[in-house]
Short mmCIF file of C-alpha atoms in Angstrom, two decimals:
data_model
loop_
_atom_site.label_atom_id
_atom_site.label_comp_id
_atom_site.label_asym_id
_atom_site.label_seq_id
_atom_site.Cartn_x
_atom_site.Cartn_y
_atom_site.Cartn_z
CA MET A 1 -2.98 31.48 -7.32
CA ILE A 2 -1.97 28.77 -9.55
CA LYS A 3 -4.76 26.64 -10.90
CA VAL A 4 -5.11 22.63 -10.80
CA SER A 5 -7.68 20.87 -11.29
CA PRO A 6 -9.12 18.62 -8.59
CA LYS A 7 -8.87 15.67 -10.34
CA GLN A 8 -4.96 16.24 -10.68
CA PHE A 9 -4.80 17.59 -7.53
CA LEU A 10 -6.01 14.34 -6.44
CA TYR A 11 -3.89 12.20 -8.61
CA ASN A 12 -0.44 14.26 -7.79
CA VAL A 13 -1.50 13.79 -3.70
CA LEU A 14 -1.68 9.92 -4.42
CA SER A 15 1.29 9.39 -6.71
CA GLY A 16 3.26 11.55 -3.98
CA VAL A 17 1.84 8.78 -1.07
CA ALA A 18 2.42 5.90 -3.38
CA ILE A 19 6.30 6.66 -3.87
CA ALA A 20 6.74 7.29 -0.25
CA ILE A 21 5.45 4.48 0.34
CA ILE A 22 7.82 2.28 -1.41
CA ALA A 23 10.29 4.50 0.04
CA GLY A 24 9.88 4.43 3.49
CA LEU A 25 8.25 0.80 4.03
CA ILE A 26 9.59 -1.28 1.76
CA PRO A 27 13.43 -1.41 3.29
CA ASN A 28 11.58 -2.88 6.67
CA ALA A 29 9.22 -4.67 4.92
CA ILE A 30 11.84 -6.56 2.93
CA LEU A 31 14.32 -7.15 5.35
CA GLY A 32 12.72 -6.47 8.81
CA GLU A 33 12.19 -9.66 9.55
CA LEU A 34 15.43 -11.12 8.35
CA PHE A 35 17.26 -8.82 10.76
CA LYS A 36 15.14 -9.83 13.65
CA VAL A 37 15.73 -13.14 13.12
CA LEU A 38 19.72 -12.29 12.78
CA ALA A 39 19.92 -9.84 15.27
CA PRO A 40 20.80 -11.91 18.19
CA LYS A 41 23.50 -13.54 16.24
CA HIS A 42 25.64 -10.40 15.94
CA GLU A 43 25.27 -6.38 16.71
CA ILE A 44 25.86 -5.35 13.50
CA PHE A 45 22.50 -7.14 12.29
CA GLN A 46 20.61 -5.01 15.24
CA MET A 47 22.33 -2.04 13.81
CA LEU A 48 20.72 -2.72 10.25
CA LEU A 49 17.44 -3.51 11.94
CA GLN A 50 17.13 -0.46 13.50
CA VAL A 51 18.16 1.46 10.06
CA VAL A 52 15.31 -0.11 8.26
CA GLN A 53 12.92 0.57 11.32
CA GLY A 54 14.29 4.62 11.36
CA ILE A 55 13.95 4.43 7.57
CA GLN A 56 10.25 3.68 8.01
CA PHE A 57 9.49 6.89 10.55
CA THR A 58 10.52 9.16 8.09
CA VAL A 59 7.06 8.23 5.68
CA PRO A 60 5.02 11.09 7.19
CA LEU A 61 7.98 13.59 5.78
CA LEU A 62 8.56 11.64 2.85
CA VAL A 63 4.61 11.66 2.08
CA GLY A 64 4.97 15.73 2.31
CA ALA A 65 8.13 16.19 0.20
CA LEU A 66 7.12 14.00 -2.47
CA ILE A 67 2.99 15.52 -3.04
CA ALA A 68 4.80 18.90 -3.03
CA MET A 69 7.97 17.53 -5.83
CA ARG A 70 4.27 16.45 -7.44
CA PHE A 71 3.03 19.72 -7.88
CA GLN A 72 6.49 21.12 -8.62
CA LEU A 73 6.91 23.25 -6.04
CA THR A 74 9.99 25.72 -4.80
CA PRO A 75 11.95 23.70 -1.89
CA LEU A 76 11.06 25.88 0.52
CA SER A 77 7.72 24.85 -0.30
CA THR A 78 8.47 21.66 -0.39
CA ALA A 79 10.17 21.70 3.20
CA VAL A 80 7.00 23.46 4.53
CA VAL A 81 4.70 20.88 2.83
CA ALA A 82 7.12 17.91 4.38
CA SER A 83 7.42 19.67 7.92
CA SER A 84 3.61 20.03 8.02
CA ALA A 85 2.67 16.36 7.02
CA PHE A 86 5.12 15.49 9.81
CA VAL A 87 3.09 16.98 12.54
CA GLY A 88 -0.09 16.68 11.11
CA SER A 89 0.41 12.74 10.75
CA GLY A 90 0.89 12.56 14.95
CA VAL A 91 4.05 10.31 14.57
CA ALA A 92 5.39 12.65 17.11
CA GLN A 93 4.16 12.32 20.63
CA PHE A 94 5.14 14.54 23.29
CA LYS A 95 4.70 12.04 26.98
CA ASN A 96 6.78 13.20 30.04
CA GLY A 97 9.08 15.96 28.59
CA ALA A 98 9.92 13.75 26.03
CA VAL A 99 8.95 13.18 22.19
CA LEU A 100 8.16 9.59 20.97
CA LEU A 101 8.31 8.33 17.39
CA VAL A 102 4.93 6.18 17.22
CA GLY A 103 5.37 4.05 13.55
CA VAL A 104 4.22 5.97 10.55
CA GLY A 105 1.47 7.95 12.23
CA ASP A 106 -1.96 8.39 10.52
CA LEU A 107 -1.55 8.03 7.00
CA ILE A 108 -4.61 9.32 5.74
CA ASN A 109 -4.49 12.56 7.87
CA THR A 110 -0.70 12.89 6.46
CA MET A 111 -1.70 12.90 3.19
CA LEU A 112 -4.96 15.88 4.55
CA THR A 113 -2.26 17.82 6.33
CA ALA A 114 0.19 18.13 3.40
CA ALA A 115 -2.63 18.88 0.77
CA ILE A 116 -3.95 21.71 2.98
CA ALA A 117 -0.37 22.83 3.43
CA VAL A 118 -0.18 22.62 -0.42
CA PHE A 119 -3.46 24.60 -1.08
CA PHE A 120 -2.27 27.61 0.72
CA ILE A 121 1.09 27.23 -0.83
CA LEU A 122 -1.26 27.30 -4.24
CA VAL A 123 -3.35 29.73 -3.19
CA ILE A 124 -0.45 32.40 -2.19
CA GLY A 125 1.68 31.76 -5.01
CA GLU A 126 3.96 34.23 -5.59
CA ARG A 127 2.12 37.52 -4.29
CA PHE A 128 4.30 38.34 -1.51
CA GLY A 129 7.39 38.03 -3.12
CA SER A 130 10.19 38.41 -0.68
CA LEU A 131 8.16 37.92 1.94
CA THR A 132 6.99 34.59 0.71
CA LEU A 133 10.66 33.34 2.71
CA ILE A 134 9.14 34.09 6.05
CA ILE A 135 5.07 33.71 5.21
CA MET A 136 5.83 29.86 4.03
CA PRO A 137 7.19 28.45 7.32
CA THR A 138 5.68 30.90 9.93
CA PHE A 139 2.14 30.87 8.37
CA VAL A 140 1.46 28.26 5.95
CA GLY A 141 3.70 25.78 7.74
CA VAL A 142 2.14 26.59 11.27
CA ILE A 143 -1.51 26.47 10.19
CA ALA A 144 -1.64 23.74 8.05
CA SER A 145 -0.05 21.65 11.15
CA PHE A 146 -2.52 23.11 13.23
CA ILE A 147 -5.07 22.04 11.65
CA GLY A 148 -3.59 18.80 10.79
CA LEU A 149 -3.25 18.37 14.49
CA ILE A 150 -7.05 19.45 15.10
CA ILE A 151 -8.83 16.93 12.64
CA LEU A 152 -6.31 14.38 13.71
CA PRO A 153 -8.64 12.92 16.41
CA TYR A 154 -11.15 12.61 14.38
CA VAL A 155 -9.59 11.51 11.29
CA GLN A 156 -8.00 8.63 13.48
CA LEU A 157 -11.62 7.69 14.81
CA ILE A 158 -13.02 7.20 11.23
CA THR A 159 -9.64 5.08 9.99
CA THR A 160 -9.56 2.95 13.69
CA GLY A 161 -13.24 2.52 13.10
CA ILE A 162 -13.37 1.19 9.59
CA GLY A 163 -10.21 -0.95 10.70
CA ASN A 164 -12.24 -2.35 13.56
CA LEU A 165 -15.52 -2.97 11.43
CA VAL A 166 -13.67 -5.22 9.11
CA ASN A 167 -11.58 -6.74 11.70
CA THR A 168 -14.86 -7.34 13.56
CA PHE A 169 -17.24 -9.07 10.13
CA THR A 170 -14.32 -11.09 9.59
CA ASP A 171 -14.20 -12.47 13.26
CA LEU A 172 -18.34 -13.01 12.55
CA GLN A 173 -18.23 -14.47 9.19
CA PRO A 174 -14.42 -15.31 8.33
CA ILE A 175 -14.90 -17.15 4.87
CA LEU A 176 -17.22 -14.68 3.55
CA MET A 177 -15.16 -11.47 4.62
CA SER A 178 -11.98 -12.90 3.69
CA ILE A 179 -13.60 -13.48 0.09
CA LEU A 180 -14.92 -9.44 -0.24
CA ILE A 181 -11.67 -8.12 1.31
CA ALA A 182 -9.24 -10.28 -0.98
CA MET A 183 -11.15 -8.98 -4.18
CA VAL A 184 -11.10 -5.67 -2.63
CA PHE A 185 -7.31 -5.40 -2.29
CA SER A 186 -7.14 -7.65 -5.76
CA PHE A 187 -8.77 -4.47 -7.35
CA LEU A 188 -6.97 -1.96 -5.59
CA ILE A 189 -3.22 -3.48 -6.56
CA ILE A 190 -4.08 -2.97 -10.06
CA SER A 191 -5.58 0.67 -9.82
CA PRO A 192 -3.55 4.08 -8.53
CA ILE A 193 -4.28 3.84 -5.18
CA SER A 194 -2.16 2.61 -2.78
CA THR A 195 -2.61 -1.05 -1.21
CA VAL A 196 0.04 -0.35 1.60
CA ALA A 197 -1.51 3.63 2.41
CA THR A 198 -4.86 1.51 2.65
CA ALA A 199 -4.12 -1.52 4.95
CA LEU A 200 -2.64 1.21 6.86
CA ALA A 201 -4.88 3.64 6.90
CA ILE A 202 -7.10 1.44 7.86
CA GLY A 203 -5.61 -0.76 10.40
CA ILE A 204 -6.47 -4.36 9.37
CA SER A 205 -5.21 -7.07 10.82
CA GLY A 206 -5.57 -10.65 11.65
CA VAL A 207 -7.44 -13.08 8.90
CA ALA A 208 -8.60 -9.66 7.52
CA ALA A 209 -5.13 -8.55 6.82
CA GLY A 210 -3.87 -11.92 5.65
CA SER A 211 -6.96 -12.17 2.94
CA ALA A 212 -5.61 -8.39 1.94
CA SER A 213 -2.33 -10.26 1.42
CA LEU A 214 -3.93 -12.83 -0.28
CA GLY A 215 -5.85 -10.64 -2.81
CA ILE A 216 -2.61 -9.12 -3.85
CA VAL A 217 -1.37 -12.50 -4.45
CA ALA A 218 -4.54 -13.38 -7.00
CA CYS A 219 -3.72 -10.27 -8.79
CA GLU A 220 -0.64 -11.18 -9.33
CA ALA A 221 -1.32 -14.92 -10.28
CA ALA A 222 -4.19 -13.72 -12.84
CA LEU A 223 -2.11 -11.41 -14.22
CA VAL A 224 1.29 -13.69 -14.30
CA ALA A 225 -0.67 -16.21 -15.98
CA GLY A 226 -2.47 -14.24 -18.40
CA THR A 227 0.81 -12.25 -19.77
CA ILE A 228 3.19 -15.19 -19.86
CA LYS A 229 2.75 -15.81 -23.11
CA ILE A 230 2.20 -12.74 -25.02
CA ASN A 231 5.08 -10.85 -23.53
CA ARG A 232 8.66 -11.22 -22.72
CA ALA A 233 9.46 -13.03 -19.83
CA GLY A 234 10.41 -9.32 -17.81
CA VAL A 235 6.61 -8.93 -18.19
CA PRO A 236 5.12 -11.72 -15.85
CA LEU A 237 8.76 -11.59 -13.71
CA THR A 238 7.86 -8.03 -12.59
CA ILE A 239 4.31 -8.92 -11.81
CA PHE A 240 5.57 -11.36 -9.96
CA LEU A 241 7.93 -9.50 -8.17
CA GLY A 242 5.60 -6.77 -7.13
CA GLY A 243 5.39 -4.40 -10.32
CA VAL A 244 1.60 -5.30 -10.62
CA LYS A 245 0.61 -1.23 -11.45
CA MET A 246 2.27 -1.41 -14.69
CA MET A 247 -0.92 -3.14 -16.06
CA ILE A 248 -2.99 -0.03 -15.08
CA PRO A 249 -3.10 1.04 -18.71
CA ASN A 250 -4.16 -2.87 -19.32
CA MET A 251 -7.11 -2.21 -16.75
CA VAL A 252 -8.36 0.64 -17.78
CA ARG A 253 -8.25 -0.07 -22.01
CA HIS A 254 -9.96 -3.96 -21.30
CA PRO A 255 -11.65 -3.88 -17.87
CA ILE A 256 -12.49 -7.46 -18.72
CA ILE A 257 -9.60 -8.29 -17.03
CA LEU A 258 -10.27 -7.83 -13.74
CA LEU A 259 -12.98 -10.89 -14.56
CA PRO A 260 -9.82 -13.46 -14.23
CA ILE A 261 -8.18 -11.35 -11.20
CA LEU A 262 -11.81 -11.17 -9.02
CA THR A 263 -12.62 -14.59 -9.64
CA THR A 264 -8.95 -16.10 -8.51
CA ALA A 265 -9.58 -14.01 -5.55
CA ILE A 266 -12.62 -15.19 -4.62
CA LEU A 267 -11.01 -18.48 -4.83
CA THR A 268 -7.93 -17.91 -3.20
CA GLY A 269 -9.55 -15.41 -0.45
CA PHE A 270 -11.93 -18.29 0.50
CA VAL A 271 -9.20 -20.83 1.00
CA GLY A 272 -7.16 -18.48 3.17
CA GLY A 273 -10.52 -17.89 5.17
CA LEU A 274 -10.94 -21.54 5.63
CA LEU A 275 -7.68 -22.19 7.38
CA GLY A 276 -7.20 -18.92 8.75
CA ILE A 277 -4.18 -17.21 7.41
CA GLU A 278 -3.53 -13.94 9.12
CA GLY A 279 -1.11 -10.88 8.71
CA THR A 280 -0.63 -7.78 10.42
CA LYS A 281 -1.89 -4.21 8.85
CA GLU A 282 2.10 -3.74 8.09
CA SER A 283 1.90 -6.83 5.70
CA ALA A 284 -1.20 -6.44 4.31
CA GLY A 285 -0.55 -4.27 1.41
CA PHE A 286 2.80 -6.32 -0.03
CA GLY A 287 1.44 -9.58 -0.68
CA ILE A 288 4.53 -11.73 -1.59
CA VAL A 289 6.72 -8.94 -2.28
CA GLY A 290 9.98 -9.21 -0.31
CA MET A 291 7.81 -12.39 0.94
CA VAL A 292 6.09 -10.21 3.72
CA GLY A 293 3.25 -11.81 3.00
CA PRO A 294 4.03 -15.54 3.54
CA ILE A 295 6.51 -14.44 6.53
CA THR A 296 4.57 -12.61 8.62
CA SER A 297 1.37 -14.84 8.11
CA PHE A 298 4.35 -17.87 9.39
CA ARG A 299 5.53 -15.76 12.29
CA LEU A 300 1.60 -15.59 13.25
CA MET A 301 1.13 -19.71 13.35
CA ASP A 302 0.70 -21.63 15.64
CA GLY A 303 1.76 -25.39 15.97
CA SER A 304 4.10 -27.52 13.69
CA PRO A 305 6.39 -25.40 11.90
CA LEU A 306 6.95 -27.63 9.05
CA LEU A 307 3.09 -27.91 8.67
CA ASN A 308 2.94 -23.93 8.78
CA LEU A 309 5.45 -23.76 6.32
CA ILE A 310 4.04 -26.16 3.96
CA THR A 311 0.85 -24.43 4.40
CA VAL A 312 2.26 -20.64 3.68
CA ILE A 313 3.59 -22.16 0.68
CA LEU A 314 0.71 -23.27 -1.02
CA VAL A 315 -1.69 -21.40 0.17
CA PHE A 316 1.03 -18.08 -0.85
CA LEU A 317 2.48 -19.56 -3.84
CA VAL A 318 1.03 -22.65 -5.46
CA ILE A 319 -2.62 -22.30 -5.16
CA PRO A 320 -3.26 -18.65 -6.31
CA PHE A 321 -0.71 -19.31 -9.58
CA ILE A 322 -2.92 -22.86 -9.86
CA ILE A 323 -6.02 -21.01 -10.19
CA GLY A 324 -5.10 -18.23 -11.81
CA PHE A 325 -3.87 -20.13 -15.07
CA VAL A 326 -6.94 -22.78 -14.37
CA ILE A 327 -9.20 -19.42 -14.73
CA ASN A 328 -7.90 -17.96 -17.70
CA THR A 329 -7.31 -21.08 -19.49
CA LEU A 330 -11.46 -21.35 -18.88
CA TYR A 331 -12.50 -17.99 -19.45
CA MET A 332 -10.02 -17.58 -22.93
CA LYS A 333 -10.13 -21.22 -24.32
CA VAL A 334 -13.29 -22.58 -23.48
CA LEU A 335 -15.69 -20.04 -22.79
CA LYS A 336 -14.25 -17.32 -24.52
CA LEU A 337 -14.62 -13.75 -23.23
CA TYR A 338 -11.53 -12.50 -24.00
CA SER A 339 -8.03 -12.87 -25.97
CA ARG A 340 -4.73 -13.09 -24.61
CA ASP A 341 -4.44 -9.63 -26.41
CA ILE A 342 -5.38 -7.87 -23.47
CA PHE A 343 -2.63 -9.04 -21.61
CA LYS A 344 -0.15 -7.51 -24.16
CA PHE A 345 2.13 -4.87 -21.86
CA LEU A 346 0.98 -1.36 -22.88
CA ALA A 347 4.04 0.33 -22.59
#
């Protein structure tokens, strides 16, 4: 048996998922809305829309393959994990003799199925020699996929239940829940956990999804404000464009960096809840990356398009960054809780 610590096992699974999410969802997230608008103009944009949507359907396969790569498995083992993850995701549904691809499946179950397949492969190792060519796909692939399908309904109940609970609480207490959700996602974006995966897994929508998106923007705003004077221009620019996770080492070394982030998230979430900014589970984890959050929120708004556009610009691109600069100035210059050195990029 190949030995891997539980901590390393979990890290490999999560990091594989994070990379798969970027590769599989970013194209549609950034270009999908644009191609939807342009599709009626020319058939080439309709084809391009189908391309980015088609890439999105590969997420379960990518999750399995990239998790396997994190464990440095052989090509055959990687293929087995990928196929198991695809089946366990539930993305392929059999109806009336036809196979339908539905979204990206259940991401948590995809992770679990891939993890089960990897576990079996690590346990088996090289014990069966040349018979591995038969055992891996025939037994490991089938058994892991079967287990994935067995647990799929129960995992879906849990994930959809969490999403429904969050959405219900948001409907009952929109401002309070908007603040809490914004805080949670402002932390997740600077942690190893994928915000996109989390949003898709629990299926948040409406104001909850909008608040999640604003929480990510709040984190970016606080970090841009903090890094802009102590690093080269590329650091705050990269953060603004979505590279927040590059600051994870700073967060680990200087946990107080979460103070301006969470404070900015509280105030930004309050504004979002007050204005009823909405989103979808697909947009919730991106923030302003590719303008996914703002575009989705604008699309879901009623009323004057001009007024809606102004609102979106203010809520996503103006207010969070003003708050971020003010909060950092308050904490650094007035209260002197930390110095700007905590924002020095630890390359």
